[in-house]
Every structure is written in structure tokens, then in C-alpha cells.
Amino acid sequence: AKQQGGNKMQFYSTEMNEQVLYQLELESYLRRALEKDEFHLCYQPLVDLATGEIYGSEALIRWQHPKLGLVSPGEFIPLAEETGLIHDIGKWVLKRACQENKKWQDMGYGHLTISVNVSANQFQQISFIDEVKEALNETGLAPQYLTLELTEGVMLRNISHSIIVMKELQKLGVKVSIDDFGTGYSSLSYLKDLPINTLKIDRTFINNLKVNTSDIAIVKAIITMGHGLSVKVVAEGVETNEQIALLKELECHYAQGYYINKPLKSDDFEKGLRQLKI
Ligand code: C2E
Ligand code: CA
Ligand code: CA
Ligand code: CA
């Protein structure tokens, strides 16, 4: 048994080494991904539930590596945060997203908005506001068509600094959305003090949404609160027609999810613009 235990240890530490090696390899590849032009953005439509029309999209980063294949942002964004690479990647995302949205507006879809995810280290950076201004200036996108998605975790990392930055964004005319709403541990009291335009209900509440469940009570409460605070409410992760129907009934403003569309490559999003209607 002792011998076996020893072997087991050996086995685990080999596995751990592999894990460490993979992380190191990933990091060295990630350092060169921008210069090698390995990133692209996918766009997932956001639909107005009252009209069924697309009013915008969320930009979601993709990393296509020649050897590793498609690496998910869930895997490399945390690494980008740890290594500081998030600054350059975040700047690239912001600029590319504004650029592509402006292109669609110029094609005749002038109402389209773009939502961009912002990570904690990016948001806390002193230069963040300047980077947002720069992306808007360089692409010509009007500020009201840009929404920045922040999680509660991002905001609450340094609440006093976050308030200053959010007020600056509001002055600029850029919109702010609280992402993954309902999963944080924060008190609700900050909602009335912060300049927030949208609450995005986390998909874990939407995924199992059915009548007579506790999830519906939570979703209903968030939507009611949104109406009371005059902020728009988005439901993300909508996967069934039943969920759409319930959300409409609850007067949720916007929806996003696989039932409507998966995140699409830029070209496919563009092709779909005319047809996409629920
Ligand atoms: P998120 O901001 O909560 O984005 C929503 C995620 O849910 C996306 O995963 C999207 O593909 C997925 N999703 C959309 N509809 C459905 C659905 O109906 N069902 C299910 N099960 N999932 C759905 P993705 O693209 O893998 O992104 C994961 C996370 O990575 C994002 O979560 C966001 O936190 C982060 N991320 C993505 N792009 C960026 C970026 O450009 N910058 C930063 N900082 N983070 C990003
Ligand atoms: Ca998001
Ligand atoms: Ca989310
Ligand atoms: Ca998330």
C-alpha cells in the first residue's frame, strides 16, 4: 500500500508538472499573440424583447493559436490579468470593437451599440479613461453607442476609485453595464449611487428559468428593481423559447443567448444583420 501511495504521489506530481508547463507555454504564446495577430472578436446579438429587433452586440474575444487551436477567454483572460498582458489586449479589444461597430453604422445600421468587457486590472489602470477616449476618437464612434461591461468584482476591487472612473465615463457619454448581476456578494445599496445604465442578469439564473422556481423569483426581483431605478435589464444565456416568453412577460428589456444567436464572427454578424429577428 505504501509503495502504491508513492506511485500515486509520483503520478500527481507529473500531472502537476505538466500543468505548470502548459501554463508557461500558454504564457509565452500569449505574449506574442497580439503581434502575431492571433486574436479576433466575435459578436453576439442583443435583442430588444419588445420589438424583436437587434439593437447591438457584445464583443467576445477569441484566440486562435496555430498549435493550441482555439483557446477560450475563460482560460487566457485570467492569465492575461496575472501577467499584465491584459492592458495591451484590452486596448486592442476596445479599439477593434469600436471600429467594427462604426463600420456597421456606416453601412446603414446607425442604431447599433457595442458592449465591451472590461477586466479589473484594465479598469483600475490610471490611463483607462484616456484609452476609452482614444478608441472613440480614432474610430469616430459616438460615445453613446459604447457600453462597458463591468462585473461587481471589478467595481468593488476599489470602490472609491471605481466611482470616480464611472462618473468620468458618464461625463464622456459612455454607458456602463453591470455584468453577471446577482452573482456578486456586494450590497445593493451602491446601485442608487453609481451611474449605471444596465444590469445584466447572470446566465445561471436564466438557464433554468421556468415558472414556479426560485430562479424566476430572483429574475423578477431584478427586473422590478431595474424598472424602479430606471436602468435597462438584459437577460443573458437565453437558450429556449420558453425563457424568451417568460422574460417578455416579466417586461425584461433585452435578451442575449444561444436561442437567439451564438457569438458570430464579424463577417457572419454582418451578413446576419438583416435577417436576425426573433
Ligand atoms: P461574459 O462576459 O459573461 O460573456 C458571456 C459568455 O456566455 C460568453 O462566453 C458567451 O459565449 C456565453 N454565452 C452566450 N450565450 C450563451 C447561452 O445561451 N448559454 C451559455 N451556456 N453560454 C452563453 P465566452 O465568449 O467564452 O466568454 C467567457 C468570459 O470571458 C466572458 O463572460 C468574459 O468574462 C470574458 N471575456 C470575453 N471576451 C472578453 C474581452 O474581450 N475582455 C475581457 N476582459 N473579458 C472577456
Ligand atoms: Ca459580458
Ligand atoms: Ca455575463
Ligand atoms: Ca461571466
Tab-separated table of N, CA and C in Angstrom, residues 26 30 39-42 58-64 69-81 86 89 93 117 119 203 258 263:
chain	number	residue	atom	x	y	z
A	26	LEU	N	1.573	28.489	-22.409
A	26	LEU	CA	0.444	29.372	-22.727
A	26	LEU	C	0.878	30.833	-22.578
A	30	LEU	N	0.987	33.639	-25.312
A	30	LEU	CA	0.100	34.792	-25.134
A	30	LEU	C	0.867	36.106	-25.317
A	39	PHE	N	-5.657	37.185	-32.378
A	39	PHE	CA	-6.966	37.450	-31.753
A	39	PHE	C	-7.991	37.901	-32.786
A	40	HIS	N	-9.232	37.561	-32.542
A	40	HIS	CA	-10.316	38.219	-33.262
A	40	HIS	C	-11.497	38.353	-32.304
A	41	LEU	N	-12.471	39.151	-32.711
A	41	LEU	CA	-13.650	39.320	-31.868
A	41	LEU	C	-14.842	38.623	-32.500
A	42	CYS	N	-15.648	37.983	-31.658
A	42	CYS	CA	-16.952	37.501	-32.109
A	42	CYS	C	-17.997	38.449	-31.536
A	58	GLU	N	-22.523	42.145	-28.127
A	58	GLU	CA	-21.410	42.097	-27.179
A	58	GLU	C	-20.199	41.531	-27.897
A	59	ALA	N	-19.074	42.211	-27.751
A	59	ALA	CA	-17.823	41.734	-28.346
A	59	ALA	C	-17.186	40.711	-27.409
A	60	LEU	N	-16.843	39.540	-27.956
A	60	LEU	CA	-16.222	38.483	-27.151
A	60	LEU	C	-14.925	38.048	-27.834
A	61	ILE	N	-13.832	38.135	-27.096
A	61	ILE	CA	-12.531	37.864	-27.706
A	61	ILE	C	-12.306	36.368	-27.937
A	62	ARG	N	-11.624	36.054	-29.034
A	62	ARG	CA	-11.235	34.684	-29.366
A	62	ARG	C	-9.755	34.658	-29.694
A	63	TRP	N	-9.073	33.607	-29.239
A	63	TRP	CA	-7.646	33.438	-29.534
A	63	TRP	C	-7.451	32.150	-30.321
A	64	GLN	N	-7.066	32.300	-31.554
A	64	GLN	CA	-6.826	31.143	-32.424
A	64	GLN	C	-5.312	30.969	-32.530
A	69	GLY	N	-4.837	25.641	-31.061
A	69	GLY	CA	-6.211	25.769	-31.562
A	69	GLY	C	-6.896	26.955	-30.916
A	70	LEU	N	-8.214	26.832	-30.761
A	70	LEU	CA	-8.989	27.936	-30.190
A	70	LEU	C	-8.905	27.862	-28.657
A	71	VAL	N	-8.336	28.882	-28.041
A	71	VAL	CA	-8.240	28.927	-26.571
A	71	VAL	C	-9.349	29.835	-26.061
A	72	SER	N	-10.093	29.372	-25.058
A	72	SER	CA	-11.256	30.157	-24.612
A	72	SER	C	-10.810	31.310	-23.706
A	73	PRO	N	-11.565	32.419	-23.739
A	73	PRO	CA	-11.191	33.563	-22.898
A	73	PRO	C	-11.210	33.217	-21.410
A	74	GLY	N	-12.058	32.265	-21.030
A	74	GLY	CA	-12.087	31.814	-19.636
A	74	GLY	C	-10.720	31.303	-19.198
A	75	GLU	N	-9.934	30.832	-20.164
A	75	GLU	CA	-8.622	30.287	-19.863
A	75	GLU	C	-7.513	31.347	-19.925
A	76	PHE	N	-7.562	32.216	-20.954
A	76	PHE	CA	-6.410	33.113	-21.101
A	76	PHE	C	-6.618	34.508	-20.512
A	77	ILE	N	-7.860	34.938	-20.285
A	77	ILE	CA	-8.056	36.267	-19.683
A	77	ILE	C	-7.469	36.322	-18.255
A	78	PRO	N	-7.719	35.302	-17.410
A	78	PRO	CA	-7.089	35.338	-16.084
A	78	PRO	C	-5.558	35.385	-16.165
A	79	LEU	N	-5.002	34.664	-17.115
A	79	LEU	CA	-3.551	34.672	-17.307
A	79	LEU	C	-3.072	36.041	-17.794
A	80	ALA	N	-3.860	36.637	-18.661
A	80	ALA	CA	-3.527	37.973	-19.158
A	80	ALA	C	-3.557	38.987	-18.011
A	81	GLU	N	-4.475	38.778	-17.072
A	81	GLU	CA	-4.563	39.661	-15.905
A	81	GLU	C	-3.323	39.502	-15.025
A	86	ILE	N	-3.042	42.027	-20.076
A	86	ILE	CA	-4.417	42.482	-20.263
A	86	ILE	C	-4.483	43.941	-20.732
A	89	ILE	N	-4.015	43.889	-24.504
A	89	ILE	CA	-5.122	43.123	-25.096
A	89	ILE	C	-6.418	43.926	-24.959
A	93	VAL	N	-8.944	45.231	-27.870
A	93	VAL	CA	-10.363	44.856	-27.930
A	93	VAL	C	-11.243	46.094	-28.074
A	117	ASN	N	-16.331	43.996	-22.725
A	117	ASN	CA	-15.984	43.539	-21.371
A	117	ASN	C	-14.690	44.189	-20.898
A	119	SER	N	-11.835	44.115	-17.797
A	119	SER	CA	-11.394	43.348	-16.634
A	119	SER	C	-10.829	44.275	-15.563
A	203	ARG	N	-26.284	34.466	-16.383
A	203	ARG	CA	-26.951	33.386	-17.107
A	203	ARG	C	-27.307	32.188	-16.238
A	258	TYR	N	-27.873	31.760	-26.793
A	258	TYR	CA	-27.774	30.814	-27.907
A	258	TYR	C	-29.098	30.671	-28.654
A	263	PRO	N	-22.278	33.620	-30.424
A	263	PRO	CA	-21.361	34.678	-30.856
A	263	PRO	C	-20.903	34.381	-32.293
